[in-house]
Amino acid sequence: AQTVTQSQPEMSVQEAETVTLSCTYDTSESDYYLFWYKQPPSRQMILVIRQEAYKQQNATENRFSVNFQKAAKSFSLKISDSQLGDAAMYFCAYRSSAGSARQLTFGSGTQLTVLP
Amino acid sequence: DTEVTQTPKHLVMGMTNKKSLKCEQHMGHRAMYWYKQKAKKPPELMFVYSYEKLSINESVPSRFSPECPNSSLLNLHLHALQPEDSALYLCASSQDLGGGRASYNEQFFGPGTRLTVL
């Protein structure tokens, strides 16, 4: 079974600065998908960024980028130019590409505070 | 339409009540999910429907009963709940192209129903 670990329960960043959230995972598969979801106090889980394991290029979405290290099984999220609206719980998630797999395996989450 | 809607937003019920949560999506997704989420924890998968058939039941107690009347709707019927069932209940949907490399098959989440059992 796959596991996802987020070792930072809480992080804080000054507005306009850069912060990196860590995520490691354990799997014996070679093909899979990785996601970062954001859950603000409004509760809705929003997809921030996604990465396919067989693509070597790191995904980027505006101020959000990932550092995907397949050999190290690491998938960190970098938020540049942090904004107050980035404050949320961030979850890293894994999905197998095998068969009809639909389940997401979530990490325990990192609570990000943005300081004005 | 790229959203998943859930009703009601909040629900308070007694342990003897029967209530239902509703989820709707119009993105043509064929997989729909129910999750339970406690505060500051990740979502826990409860049920997965694929093409309107129940494909995964994560050993959820029978006081939770899912129903998928059609490809756009997902219900969760609640009966004789316990106070420990109080949580945020999230619905999600995905394309469900059968896995493999065909698609990220990412899940789109609704805003959730905050359930309190007294």
PDB file of N, CA, C and O in Angstrom, chain A residues 18-61:
ATOM      1  N   THR A  18       8.629  33.418  -0.127  1.00  0.00           N
ATOM      2  CA  THR A  18       8.484  32.089  -0.721  1.00  0.00           C
ATOM      3  C   THR A  18       8.509  31.029   0.370  1.00  0.00           C
ATOM      4  O   THR A  18       9.266  31.163   1.339  1.00  0.00           O
ATOM      5  N   VAL A  19       7.691  30.015   0.225  1.00  0.00           N
ATOM      6  CA  VAL A  19       7.655  28.929   1.195  1.00  0.00           C
ATOM      7  C   VAL A  19       7.588  27.600   0.448  1.00  0.00           C
ATOM      8  O   VAL A  19       7.020  27.518  -0.648  1.00  0.00           O
ATOM      9  N   THR A  20       8.192  26.583   1.043  1.00  0.00           N
ATOM     10  CA  THR A  20       8.174  25.242   0.445  1.00  0.00           C
ATOM     11  C   THR A  20       7.576  24.248   1.426  1.00  0.00           C
ATOM     12  O   THR A  20       8.016  24.161   2.575  1.00  0.00           O
ATOM     13  N   LEU A  21       6.580  23.519   0.959  1.00  0.00           N
ATOM     14  CA  LEU A  21       5.925  22.483   1.764  1.00  0.00           C
ATOM     15  C   LEU A  21       6.433  21.118   1.296  1.00  0.00           C
ATOM     16  O   LEU A  21       6.476  20.843   0.095  1.00  0.00           O
ATOM     17  N   SER A  22       6.770  20.275   2.245  1.00  0.00           N
ATOM     18  CA  SER A  22       7.372  18.976   1.918  1.00  0.00           C
ATOM     19  C   SER A  22       6.341  17.864   1.837  1.00  0.00           C
ATOM     20  O   SER A  22       5.339  17.867   2.553  1.00  0.00           O
ATOM     21  N   CYS A  23       6.625  16.912   0.970  1.00  0.00           N
ATOM     22  CA  CYS A  23       5.796  15.717   0.851  1.00  0.00           C
ATOM     23  C   CYS A  23       6.685  14.578   0.367  1.00  0.00           C
ATOM     24  O   CYS A  23       7.419  14.740  -0.613  1.00  0.00           O
ATOM     25  N   THR A  24       6.655  13.472   1.063  1.00  0.00           N
ATOM     26  CA  THR A  24       7.321  12.268   0.576  1.00  0.00           C
ATOM     27  C   THR A  24       6.293  11.151   0.526  1.00  0.00           C
ATOM     28  O   THR A  24       5.260  11.195   1.200  1.00  0.00           O
ATOM     29  N   TYR A  25       6.579  10.158  -0.297  1.00  0.00           N
ATOM     30  CA  TYR A  25       5.617   9.060  -0.460  1.00  0.00           C
ATOM     31  C   TYR A  25       6.382   7.766  -0.625  1.00  0.00           C
ATOM     32  O   TYR A  25       7.577   7.762  -0.922  1.00  0.00           O
ATOM     33  N   ASP A  26       5.675   6.703  -0.419  1.00  0.00           N
ATOM     34  CA  ASP A  26       6.281   5.390  -0.545  1.00  0.00           C
ATOM     35  C   ASP A  26       5.421   4.571  -1.497  1.00  0.00           C
ATOM     36  O   ASP A  26       4.216   4.417  -1.277  1.00  0.00           O
ATOM     37  N   THR A  27       6.025   4.039  -2.543  1.00  0.00           N
ATOM     38  CA  THR A  27       5.296   3.223  -3.506  1.00  0.00           C
ATOM     39  C   THR A  27       6.265   2.307  -4.221  1.00  0.00           C
ATOM     40  O   THR A  27       7.451   2.617  -4.335  1.00  0.00           O
ATOM     41  N   SER A  28       5.755   1.192  -4.697  1.00  0.00           N
ATOM     42  CA  SER A  28       6.559   0.292  -5.518  1.00  0.00           C
ATOM     43  C   SER A  28       6.203   0.445  -6.995  1.00  0.00           C
ATOM     44  O   SER A  28       6.773  -0.219  -7.857  1.00  0.00           O
ATOM     45  N   GLU A  29       5.279   1.339  -7.300  1.00  0.00           N
ATOM     46  CA  GLU A  29       4.831   1.548  -8.678  1.00  0.00           C
ATOM     47  C   GLU A  29       5.743   2.530  -9.387  1.00  0.00           C
ATOM     48  O   GLU A  29       6.413   3.353  -8.754  1.00  0.00           O
ATOM     49  N   SER A  30       5.754   2.438 -10.719  1.00  0.00           N
ATOM     50  CA  SER A  30       6.570   3.373 -11.491  1.00  0.00           C
ATOM     51  C   SER A  30       5.710   4.453 -12.145  1.00  0.00           C
ATOM     52  O   SER A  30       6.203   5.526 -12.481  1.00  0.00           O
ATOM     53  N   ASP A  31       4.431   4.155 -12.320  1.00  0.00           N
ATOM     54  CA  ASP A  31       3.504   5.132 -12.907  1.00  0.00           C
ATOM     55  C   ASP A  31       2.467   5.525 -11.861  1.00  0.00           C
ATOM     56  O   ASP A  31       1.809   4.650 -11.283  1.00  0.00           O
ATOM     57  N   TYR A  32       2.327   6.814 -11.669  1.00  0.00           N
ATOM     58  CA  TYR A  32       1.344   7.290 -10.708  1.00  0.00           C
ATOM     59  C   TYR A  32       1.174   8.789 -10.899  1.00  0.00           C
ATOM     60  O   TYR A  32       1.851   9.410 -11.729  1.00  0.00           O
ATOM     61  N   TYR A  33       0.264   9.351 -10.155  1.00  0.00           N
ATOM     62  CA  TYR A  33      -0.009  10.780 -10.223  1.00  0.00           C
ATOM     63  C   TYR A  33       0.088  11.372  -8.819  1.00  0.00           C
ATOM     64  O   TYR A  33      -0.274  10.718  -7.833  1.00  0.00           O
ATOM     65  N   LEU A  34       0.547  12.587  -8.767  1.00  0.00           N
ATOM     66  CA  LEU A  34       0.669  13.296  -7.495  1.00  0.00           C
ATOM     67  C   LEU A  34      -0.070  14.624  -7.582  1.00  0.00           C
ATOM     68  O   LEU A  34      -0.095  15.266  -8.644  1.00  0.00           O
ATOM     69  N   PHE A  35      -0.659  15.010  -6.476  1.00  0.00           N
ATOM     70  CA  PHE A  35      -1.466  16.223  -6.449  1.00  0.00           C
ATOM     71  C   PHE A  35      -1.190  17.009  -5.169  1.00  0.00           C
ATOM     72  O   PHE A  35      -0.864  16.435  -4.126  1.00  0.00           O
ATOM     73  N   TRP A  36      -1.344  18.297  -5.262  1.00  0.00           N
ATOM     74  CA  TRP A  36      -1.448  19.156  -4.086  1.00  0.00           C
ATOM     75  C   TRP A  36      -2.835  19.790  -4.090  1.00  0.00           C
ATOM     76  O   TRP A  36      -3.244  20.406  -5.080  1.00  0.00           O
ATOM     77  N   TYR A  37      -3.537  19.605  -2.972  1.00  0.00           N
ATOM     78  CA  TYR A  37      -4.836  20.234  -2.772  1.00  0.00           C
ATOM     79  C   TYR A  37      -4.713  21.267  -1.662  1.00  0.00           C
ATOM     80  O   TYR A  37      -3.955  21.095  -0.698  1.00  0.00           O
ATOM     81  N   LYS A  38      -5.511  22.312  -1.792  1.00  0.00           N
ATOM     82  CA  LYS A  38      -5.569  23.384  -0.798  1.00  0.00           C
ATOM     83  C   LYS A  38      -6.976  23.386  -0.202  1.00  0.00           C
ATOM     84  O   LYS A  38      -7.962  23.270  -0.942  1.00  0.00           O
ATOM     85  N   GLN A  39      -7.067  23.510   1.123  1.00  0.00           N
ATOM     86  CA  GLN A  39      -8.370  23.590   1.775  1.00  0.00           C
ATOM     87  C   GLN A  39      -8.385  24.807   2.705  1.00  0.00           C
ATOM     88  O   GLN A  39      -7.916  24.742   3.826  1.00  0.00           O
ATOM     89  N   PRO A  40      -8.922  25.922   2.222  1.00  0.00           N
ATOM     90  CA  PRO A  40      -9.003  27.118   3.065  1.00  0.00           C
ATOM     91  C   PRO A  40     -10.081  26.937   4.138  1.00  0.00           C
ATOM     92  O   PRO A  40     -10.813  25.946   4.118  1.00  0.00           O
ATOM     93  N   PRO A  41     -10.196  27.900   5.053  1.00  0.00           N
ATOM     94  CA  PRO A  41     -11.226  27.799   6.102  1.00  0.00           C
ATOM     95  C   PRO A  41     -12.637  27.660   5.539  1.00  0.00           C
ATOM     96  O   PRO A  41     -13.519  27.171   6.232  1.00  0.00           O
ATOM     97  N   SER A  42     -12.849  28.065   4.299  1.00  0.00           N
ATOM     98  CA  SER A  42     -14.168  27.888   3.676  1.00  0.00           C
ATOM     99  C   SER A  42     -14.484  26.420   3.422  1.00  0.00           C
ATOM    100  O   SER A  42     -15.599  26.077   3.045  1.00  0.00           O
ATOM    101  N   ARG A  43     -13.499  25.549   3.601  1.00  0.00           N
ATOM    102  CA  ARG A  43     -13.645  24.093   3.596  1.00  0.00           C
ATOM    103  C   ARG A  43     -13.484  23.406   2.246  1.00  0.00           C
ATOM    104  O   ARG A  43     -13.224  22.217   2.205  1.00  0.00           O
ATOM    105  N   GLN A  44     -13.679  24.115   1.143  1.00  0.00           N
ATOM    106  CA  GLN A  44     -13.655  23.405  -0.135  1.00  0.00           C
ATOM    107  C   GLN A  44     -12.235  23.040  -0.530  1.00  0.00           C
ATOM    108  O   GLN A  44     -11.337  23.865  -0.528  1.00  0.00           O
ATOM    109  N   MET A  45     -12.045  21.797  -0.887  1.00  0.00           N
ATOM    110  CA  MET A  45     -10.743  21.310  -1.360  1.00  0.00           C
ATOM    111  C   MET A  45     -10.571  21.745  -2.806  1.00  0.00           C
ATOM    112  O   MET A  45     -11.399  21.452  -3.656  1.00  0.00           O
ATOM    113  N   ILE A  46      -9.460  22.424  -3.071  1.00  0.00           N
ATOM    114  CA  ILE A  46      -9.206  22.957  -4.408  1.00  0.00           C
ATOM    115  C   ILE A  46      -7.896  22.371  -4.905  1.00  0.00           C
ATOM    116  O   ILE A  46      -6.886  22.387  -4.196  1.00  0.00           O
ATOM    117  N   LEU A  47      -7.901  21.863  -6.133  1.00  0.00           N
ATOM    118  CA  LEU A  47      -6.674  21.320  -6.707  1.00  0.00           C
ATOM    119  C   LEU A  47      -5.733  22.477  -7.053  1.00  0.00           C
ATOM    120  O   LEU A  47      -6.119  23.412  -7.746  1.00  0.00           O
ATOM    121  N   VAL A  48      -4.514  22.395  -6.552  1.00  0.00           N
ATOM    122  CA  VAL A  48      -3.524  23.445  -6.795  1.00  0.00           C
ATOM    123  C   VAL A  48      -2.639  23.092  -7.983  1.00  0.00           C
ATOM    124  O   VAL A  48      -2.408  23.909  -8.882  1.00  0.00           O
ATOM    125  N   ILE A  49      -2.142  21.851  -7.993  1.00  0.00           N
ATOM    126  CA  ILE A  49      -1.182  21.457  -9.023  1.00  0.00           C
ATOM    127  C   ILE A  49      -1.114  19.945  -9.076  1.00  0.00           C
ATOM    128  O   ILE A  49      -1.449  19.274  -8.098  1.00  0.00           O
ATOM    129  N   ARG A  50      -0.710  19.406 -10.223  1.00  0.00           N
ATOM    130  CA  ARG A  50      -0.661  17.957 -10.401  1.00  0.00           C
ATOM    131  C   ARG A  50       0.581  17.595 -11.197  1.00  0.00           C
ATOM    132  O   ARG A  50       1.109  18.408 -11.969  1.00  0.00           O
ATOM    133  N   GLN A  51       1.012  16.362 -11.042  1.00  0.00           N
ATOM    134  CA  GLN A  51       2.250  15.896 -11.687  1.00  0.00           C
ATOM    135  C   GLN A  51       2.093  14.433 -12.043  1.00  0.00           C
ATOM    136  O   GLN A  51       1.629  13.637 -11.230  1.00  0.00           O
ATOM    137  N   GLU A  52       2.483  14.079 -13.269  1.00  0.00           N
ATOM    138  CA  GLU A  52       2.527  12.672 -13.660  1.00  0.00           C
ATOM    139  C   GLU A  52       3.929  12.153 -13.400  1.00  0.00           C
ATOM    140  O   GLU A  52       4.911  12.827 -13.739  1.00  0.00           O
ATOM    141  N   ALA A  53       4.036  10.967 -12.863  1.00  0.00           N
ATOM    142  CA  ALA A  53       5.338  10.447 -12.470  1.00  0.00           C
ATOM    143  C   ALA A  53       6.281  10.243 -13.649  1.00  0.00           C
ATOM    144  O   ALA A  53       7.497  10.351 -13.510  1.00  0.00           O
ATOM    145  N   TYR A  54       5.750   9.928 -14.819  1.00  0.00           N
ATOM    146  CA  TYR A  54       6.643   9.650 -15.945  1.00  0.00           C
ATOM    147  C   TYR A  54       7.070  10.911 -16.672  1.00  0.00           C
ATOM    148  O   TYR A  54       7.840  10.859 -17.628  1.00  0.00           O
ATOM    149  N   LYS A  55       6.573  12.065 -16.230  1.00  0.00           N
ATOM    150  CA  LYS A  55       7.039  13.338 -16.804  1.00  0.00           C
ATOM    151  C   LYS A  55       8.134  13.900 -15.911  1.00  0.00           C
ATOM    152  O   LYS A  55       7.925  14.116 -14.721  1.00  0.00           O
ATOM    153  N   GLN A  56       9.294  14.128 -16.487  1.00  0.00           N
ATOM    154  CA  GLN A  56      10.413  14.597 -15.677  1.00  0.00           C
ATOM    155  C   GLN A  56      10.303  16.088 -15.366  1.00  0.00           C
ATOM    156  O   GLN A  56      10.826  16.559 -14.363  1.00  0.00           O
ATOM    157  N   GLN A  57       9.618  16.813 -16.233  1.00  0.00           N
ATOM    158  CA  GLN A  57       9.521  18.253 -16.032  1.00  0.00           C
ATOM    159  C   GLN A  57       8.615  18.564 -14.854  1.00  0.00           C
ATOM    160  O   GLN A  57       7.508  18.023 -14.739  1.00  0.00           O
ATOM    161  N   ASN A  58       9.076  19.452 -13.993  1.00  0.00           N
ATOM    162  CA  ASN A  58       8.279  19.845 -12.838  1.00  0.00           C
ATOM    163  C   ASN A  58       7.097  20.709 -13.265  1.00  0.00           C
ATOM    164  O   ASN A  58       7.239  21.626 -14.070  1.00  0.00           O
ATOM    165  N   ALA A  59       5.934  20.417 -12.678  1.00  0.00           N
ATOM    166  CA  ALA A  59       4.731  21.182 -13.006  1.00  0.00           C
ATOM    167  C   ALA A  59       4.792  22.580 -12.388  1.00  0.00           C
ATOM    168  O   ALA A  59       5.363  22.776 -11.300  1.00  0.00           O
ATOM    169  N   THR A  60       4.184  23.514 -13.088  1.00  0.00           N
ATOM    170  CA  THR A  60       4.106  24.898 -12.616  1.00  0.00           C
ATOM    171  C   THR A  60       2.723  25.452 -12.923  1.00  0.00           C
ATOM    172  O   THR A  60       2.197  25.216 -14.020  1.00  0.00           O
ATOM    173  N   GLU A  61       2.151  26.148 -11.960  1.00  0.00           N
ATOM    174  CA  GLU A  61       0.864  26.840 -12.149  1.00  0.00           C
ATOM    175  C   GLU A  61       0.988  28.214 -11.497  1.00  0.00           C
ATOM    176  O   GLU A  61       0.799  28.373 -10.296  1.00  0.00           O
TER     177      GLU A  61
END
